[in-house]
Short mmCIF file of C-alpha atoms in Angstrom, two decimals:
data_model
loop_
_atom_site.label_atom_id
_atom_site.label_comp_id
_atom_site.label_asym_id
_atom_site.label_seq_id
_atom_site.Cartn_x
_atom_site.Cartn_y
_atom_site.Cartn_z
CA UNK A 17 -11.56 40.08 2.81
CA UNK A 18 -11.83 36.77 3.00
CA UNK A 19 -10.81 33.55 0.54
CA UNK A 20 -13.41 33.09 -2.17
CA UNK A 21 -16.41 30.97 -1.75
CA UNK A 22 -16.96 28.52 -4.34
CA UNK A 23 -19.94 26.06 -5.60
CA UNK A 24 -18.67 24.67 -8.58
CA UNK A 25 -17.55 21.33 -6.84
CA UNK A 26 -21.33 20.98 -6.08
CA UNK A 27 -21.80 21.39 -9.81
CA UNK A 28 -23.13 24.73 -9.53
CA UNK A 29 -23.34 26.79 -12.56
CA UNK A 30 -25.03 29.97 -11.46
CA UNK A 31 -24.26 32.14 -8.75
CA UNK A 32 -24.94 35.78 -6.89
CA UNK A 33 -21.93 37.54 -5.91
CA UNK A 34 -20.74 40.83 -4.27
CA UNK A 35 -18.00 42.68 -6.16
CA UNK A 36 -14.80 42.72 -4.35
CA UNK A 37 -12.21 44.02 -6.68
CA UNK A 38 -12.03 45.23 -10.18
CA UNK A 39 -8.92 45.30 -11.09
CA UNK A 40 -8.46 47.51 -14.58
CA UNK A 41 -4.82 46.31 -14.93
CA UNK A 42 -5.38 42.52 -15.26
CA UNK A 43 -9.19 43.19 -16.74
CA UNK A 44 -10.01 40.99 -13.72
CA UNK A 45 -13.17 40.94 -11.57
CA UNK A 46 -13.23 39.23 -7.97
CA UNK A 47 -16.52 38.82 -6.03
CA UNK A 48 -16.85 36.86 -2.26
CA UNK A 49 -18.53 34.07 -4.05
CA UNK A 50 -18.85 32.35 -7.40
CA UNK A 51 -19.27 29.08 -9.38
CA UNK A 52 -16.44 29.61 -11.43
CA UNK A 53 -13.62 26.85 -11.72
CA UNK A 54 -10.45 28.89 -11.97
CA UNK A 55 -7.16 27.35 -13.67
CA UNK A 56 -4.33 26.77 -10.88
CA UNK A 57 -1.30 28.93 -11.52
CA UNK A 58 0.56 26.06 -10.17
CA UNK A 59 -0.69 23.26 -11.94
CA UNK A 60 -2.13 24.52 -14.86
CA UNK A 61 -3.89 21.00 -15.88
CA UNK A 62 -7.64 22.22 -16.01
CA UNK A 63 -8.55 25.72 -17.74
CA UNK A 64 -11.16 27.86 -16.21
CA UNK A 65 -14.34 28.55 -16.74
CA UNK A 66 -15.64 31.05 -19.06
CA UNK A 67 -19.40 32.47 -19.26
CA UNK A 68 -20.78 35.97 -18.00
CA UNK A 69 -21.54 38.43 -15.48
CA UNK A 70 -24.41 40.51 -15.21
CA UNK A 71 -24.39 43.95 -13.24
CA UNK A 72 -27.99 45.45 -14.12
CA UNK A 73 -28.02 46.05 -18.03
CA UNK A 74 -24.24 45.31 -18.32
CA UNK A 75 -23.58 41.88 -19.21
CA UNK A 76 -19.63 40.92 -19.29
CA UNK A 77 -17.90 37.96 -20.83
CA UNK A 78 -15.57 35.77 -18.97
CA UNK A 79 -12.73 34.64 -21.14
CA UNK A 80 -11.25 32.15 -18.15
CA UNK A 81 -11.49 32.15 -14.57
CA UNK A 82 -8.20 32.49 -12.57
CA UNK A 83 -6.45 32.40 -9.43
CA UNK A 84 -5.75 35.69 -7.78
CA UNK A 85 -4.17 36.46 -4.41
CA UNK A 86 -3.88 39.50 -2.18
CA UNK A 87 -1.22 39.59 0.42
CA UNK A 88 -1.56 40.87 3.84
CA UNK A 89 0.29 44.06 2.40
CA UNK A 90 -2.00 44.82 -0.40
CA UNK A 91 -0.20 43.57 -2.99
CA UNK A 92 -2.65 41.88 -5.57
CA UNK A 93 -1.46 39.66 -8.14
CA UNK A 94 -3.19 37.12 -10.67
CA UNK A 95 -2.38 34.02 -12.62
CA UNK A 96 1.31 33.24 -13.28
CA UNK A 97 2.13 36.56 -11.48
CA UNK A 98 1.26 35.19 -8.36
CA UNK A 99 4.51 34.61 -6.56
CA UNK A 100 3.76 31.80 -4.34
CA UNK A 101 2.04 28.39 -4.00
CA UNK A 102 -1.86 28.32 -3.47
CA UNK A 103 -2.45 28.31 0.56
CA UNK A 104 0.85 30.16 1.52
CA UNK A 105 0.39 32.18 4.61
CA UNK A 106 0.15 35.76 4.36
CA UNK A 107 -1.97 36.03 1.00
CA UNK A 108 -5.95 35.60 0.80
CA UNK A 109 -6.86 33.47 -2.31
CA UNK A 110 -9.18 34.40 -4.32
CA UNK A 111 -10.88 33.67 -7.86
CA UNK A 112 -10.34 36.34 -10.56
CA UNK A 113 -12.82 36.52 -13.67
CA UNK A 114 -11.02 37.78 -16.80
CA UNK A 115 -13.11 39.75 -19.12
CA UNK A 116 -13.10 40.77 -22.22
CA UNK A 117 -12.88 44.10 -23.24
CA UNK A 118 -11.68 45.53 -19.65
CA UNK A 119 -14.12 46.83 -17.54
CA UNK A 120 -16.54 49.32 -17.58
CA UNK A 121 -16.74 52.14 -14.71
CA UNK A 122 -20.37 50.81 -13.69
CA UNK A 123 -18.48 47.57 -12.25
CA UNK A 124 -17.08 48.60 -9.02
CA UNK A 125 -16.51 47.26 -5.50
CA UNK A 126 -20.06 46.54 -3.54
CA UNK A 127 -21.77 45.74 -6.41
CA UNK A 128 -23.98 42.80 -6.79
CA UNK A 129 -23.77 40.86 -9.68
CA UNK A 130 -25.09 37.32 -11.20
CA UNK A 131 -22.29 35.00 -12.58
CA UNK A 132 -23.32 32.41 -15.07
CA UNK A 133 -20.99 29.43 -16.22
CA UNK A 134 -20.74 28.20 -19.96
CA UNK A 135 -22.32 24.69 -19.29
CA UNK A 136 -21.53 23.23 -22.74
CA UNK A 137 -17.14 24.16 -21.77
CA UNK A 138 -17.85 23.10 -18.12
CA UNK A 139 -19.55 19.79 -19.34
CA UNK A 140 -16.90 18.92 -21.73
CA UNK A 141 -13.74 19.99 -19.11
CA UNK A 142 -15.29 17.63 -16.47
CA UNK A 143 -15.55 14.51 -18.75
CA UNK A 144 -12.02 15.39 -19.65
CA UNK A 145 -10.53 15.63 -16.05
CA UNK A 146 -12.39 12.20 -15.16
CA UNK A 147 -11.53 10.44 -18.03
CA UNK A 148 -7.67 11.97 -17.73
CA UNK A 149 -7.49 10.20 -13.79
CA UNK A 150 -9.22 7.10 -15.06
CA UNK A 151 -6.67 6.58 -18.15
CA UNK A 152 -3.88 7.03 -15.70
CA UNK A 153 -5.23 4.58 -13.23
CA UNK A 154 -5.70 2.25 -16.23
CA UNK A 155 -2.10 3.25 -17.11
CA UNK A 156 -0.62 2.23 -13.64
CA UNK A 157 -2.27 -1.22 -13.84
CA UNK A 158 -1.06 -1.88 -17.64
CA UNK A 159 2.55 -1.19 -16.52
CA UNK A 160 2.52 -3.08 -13.20
CA UNK A 161 4.49 -5.75 -13.78
CA UNK A 162 7.30 -3.82 -15.45
CA UNK A 163 8.41 -2.40 -12.03
CA UNK A 164 11.23 -4.21 -10.53
CA UNK A 165 11.86 -2.49 -7.43
CA UNK A 166 8.84 -1.49 -4.93
CA UNK A 167 7.57 2.12 -5.02
CA UNK A 168 4.38 3.90 -3.73
CA UNK A 169 1.04 2.75 -4.87
CA UNK A 170 -1.76 4.36 -6.62
CA UNK A 171 -5.75 4.03 -4.96
CA UNK A 172 -5.91 0.50 -6.59
CA UNK A 173 -2.93 -0.58 -5.29
CA UNK A 174 -0.74 -0.41 -8.53
CA UNK A 175 2.75 0.94 -8.38
CA UNK A 176 2.58 4.59 -8.93
CA UNK A 177 3.66 4.94 -12.67
CA UNK A 178 1.50 8.28 -12.85
CA UNK A 179 2.92 9.82 -9.81
CA UNK A 180 6.51 8.84 -10.64
CA UNK A 181 6.44 9.51 -14.02
CA UNK A 182 4.24 12.36 -15.23
CA UNK A 183 5.63 15.43 -15.76
CA UNK A 184 2.94 17.33 -17.90
CA UNK A 185 -0.82 17.01 -17.68
CA UNK A 186 -3.14 19.11 -19.82
CA UNK A 187 -6.95 18.71 -19.70
CA UNK A 188 -9.39 19.94 -22.64
CA UNK A 189 -12.82 19.55 -23.26
CA UNK A 190 -13.64 15.82 -23.86
CA UNK A 191 -9.98 14.69 -23.36
CA UNK A 192 -6.31 15.27 -22.21
CA UNK A 193 -2.62 14.75 -23.51
CA UNK A 194 -0.13 13.66 -20.54
CA UNK A 195 3.64 13.15 -20.92
CA UNK A 196 5.61 10.88 -18.93
CA UNK A 197 9.52 10.85 -18.47
CA UNK A 198 11.51 7.68 -19.42
CA UNK A 199 14.58 8.43 -18.69
CA UNK A 200 17.57 7.15 -16.82
CA UNK A 201 15.89 8.25 -13.16
CA UNK A 202 12.78 5.74 -13.78
CA UNK A 203 14.79 3.28 -14.91
CA UNK A 204 17.04 3.53 -11.56
CA UNK A 205 13.84 3.62 -9.54
CA UNK A 206 13.26 0.00 -11.29
CA UNK A 207 10.90 0.37 -14.22
CA UNK A 208 11.72 -1.58 -17.12
CA UNK A 209 11.47 1.32 -19.94
CA UNK A 210 12.85 -1.26 -22.70
CA UNK A 211 10.05 -4.17 -22.04
CA UNK A 212 7.39 -1.42 -21.93
CA UNK A 213 8.80 -0.17 -25.31
CA UNK A 214 8.58 -4.01 -26.64
CA UNK A 215 5.28 -4.55 -25.63
CA UNK A 216 3.59 -1.43 -26.77
CA UNK A 217 1.17 -1.84 -28.33
CA UNK A 218 0.11 -4.79 -25.76
CA UNK A 219 0.11 -2.28 -23.07
CA UNK A 220 -2.09 0.17 -25.08
CA UNK A 221 -5.01 -2.33 -26.13
CA UNK A 222 -4.50 -3.14 -22.05
CA UNK A 223 -5.43 0.24 -21.10
CA UNK A 224 -8.42 0.43 -23.45
CA UNK A 225 -9.86 -2.63 -22.24
CA UNK A 226 -9.57 -1.82 -18.74
CA UNK A 227 -11.30 1.69 -19.68
CA UNK A 228 -14.05 -0.07 -21.28
CA UNK A 229 -14.86 -1.91 -18.32
CA UNK A 230 -14.62 0.81 -15.80
CA UNK A 231 -17.35 2.75 -18.17
CA UNK A 232 -19.61 0.12 -18.71
CA UNK A 233 -19.97 -0.09 -14.94
CA UNK A 234 -21.54 3.41 -14.75
CA UNK A 235 -19.79 4.24 -11.03
CA UNK A 236 -20.86 6.89 -9.45
CA UNK A 237 -18.55 9.98 -9.55
CA UNK A 238 -18.16 12.96 -7.12
CA UNK A 239 -16.25 15.76 -5.06
CA UNK A 240 -15.95 15.96 -1.40
CA UNK A 241 -15.07 19.19 0.33
CA UNK A 242 -13.51 19.74 3.51
CA UNK A 243 -14.75 23.83 3.51
CA UNK A 244 -16.51 26.05 0.63
CA UNK A 245 -13.51 27.96 0.00
CA UNK A 246 -11.20 27.92 -2.99
CA UNK A 247 -8.52 27.25 -0.73
CA UNK A 248 -10.22 24.20 1.18
CA UNK A 249 -9.18 20.59 0.08
CA UNK A 250 -11.01 18.72 -2.50
CA UNK A 251 -11.27 14.86 -3.28
CA UNK A 252 -12.43 13.18 -6.29
CA UNK A 253 -13.74 9.80 -5.81
CA UNK A 254 -15.19 7.58 -8.13
CA UNK A 255 -16.48 3.94 -7.58
CA UNK A 256 -15.11 1.29 -9.90
CA UNK A 257 -15.50 -2.39 -10.03
CA UNK A 258 -12.35 -2.93 -8.03
CA UNK A 259 -13.80 -0.63 -5.35
CA UNK A 260 -13.70 3.16 -4.44
CA UNK A 261 -10.71 5.11 -5.82
CA UNK A 262 -10.03 9.14 -4.96
CA UNK A 263 -7.50 11.91 -5.47
CA UNK A 264 -6.88 14.84 -4.06
CA UNK A 265 -7.85 17.27 -6.62
CA UNK A 266 -9.01 20.90 -7.53
CA UNK A 267 -10.91 20.10 -10.65
CA UNK A 268 -14.49 19.56 -11.80
CA UNK A 269 -15.78 16.01 -12.53
CA UNK A 270 -18.72 14.32 -13.85
CA UNK A 271 -21.24 12.66 -11.39
CA UNK A 272 -21.27 9.34 -13.31
CA UNK A 273 -19.60 7.03 -15.46
CA UNK A 274 -22.85 6.86 -17.54
CA UNK A 275 -21.85 10.35 -19.11
CA UNK A 276 -19.49 8.51 -21.08
CA UNK A 277 -20.19 6.39 -24.04
CA UNK A 278 -16.45 5.51 -23.98
CA UNK A 279 -12.94 6.18 -22.90
CA UNK A 280 -9.94 5.44 -24.99
CA UNK A 281 -6.11 6.16 -25.15
CA UNK A 282 -3.75 6.62 -27.66
CA UNK A 283 0.32 6.02 -26.76
CA UNK A 284 3.09 7.53 -28.70
CA UNK A 285 6.54 6.77 -27.95
CA UNK A 286 8.16 8.28 -30.85
CA UNK A 287 10.78 9.61 -28.32
CA UNK A 288 11.82 6.52 -26.30
CA UNK A 289 12.45 9.05 -23.33
CA UNK A 290 9.17 10.29 -23.52
CA UNK A 291 5.57 8.75 -23.54
CA UNK A 292 2.75 10.51 -24.85
CA UNK A 293 -0.93 9.31 -23.80
CA UNK A 294 -3.86 11.06 -25.45
CA UNK A 295 -6.82 10.10 -23.70
CA UNK A 296 -10.53 10.89 -25.78
CA UNK A 297 -13.81 11.04 -23.68
CA UNK A 298 -17.09 10.19 -25.61
CA UNK A 299 -20.06 11.85 -24.23
CA UNK A 300 -23.06 9.46 -23.55
#
């Protein structure tokens, strides 16, 4: 068995596949190739796609695509039950399709199926993920002057606040919520947390100004892949007025910033030790 071939990086919403595993215990179907994007079990920022699987006259609703893995010893694990990180040796990495209501007996290994992704949900999640990345870059730029020590830089050359402080990221259709630690370790790294708190409203306005300019530029957005399987490296790239940026990223994205009418953020510092950034993406 080989790792699942995936077509979602190209924007695919439809596909054909052959059933490899129909696991009754987890209500998960694994096929050899799929257009579905799965939620990552180690960094579950973007939810998995939903949609349908059709086998003859049988149509099954897929509630969410998830990661699955099969060990060399035959252990099959799904989602957060997978005991290792994606790509670990000794495991074959797969995309599972969690179906509602159990798997009927007519769905068995070897059967050919048609897979269809919910297009509206995919589009909303793609906008949410691209907006999340752009908001993080704009946040880095807006707080760049608050660093008193040199740290690593982001793709635009600004101090990488996102990489240093982000503790959770949750993407949803047309938006995301990110949390950043502002505690002692960040201050020791050279960040002026007190200065940030004193200029909180100014920083938020600066982020939104930058984002408005980027949306107006209408730059290209795309995913580059190193190979066709779920374990091959994927990189998101986007053309901004400052130049092209890129992140290693396993999610889905828009094709162009013209797909947005706006991207805005709201910052919450109710807890002085925790910055919460809520990003909202307006569809074009």
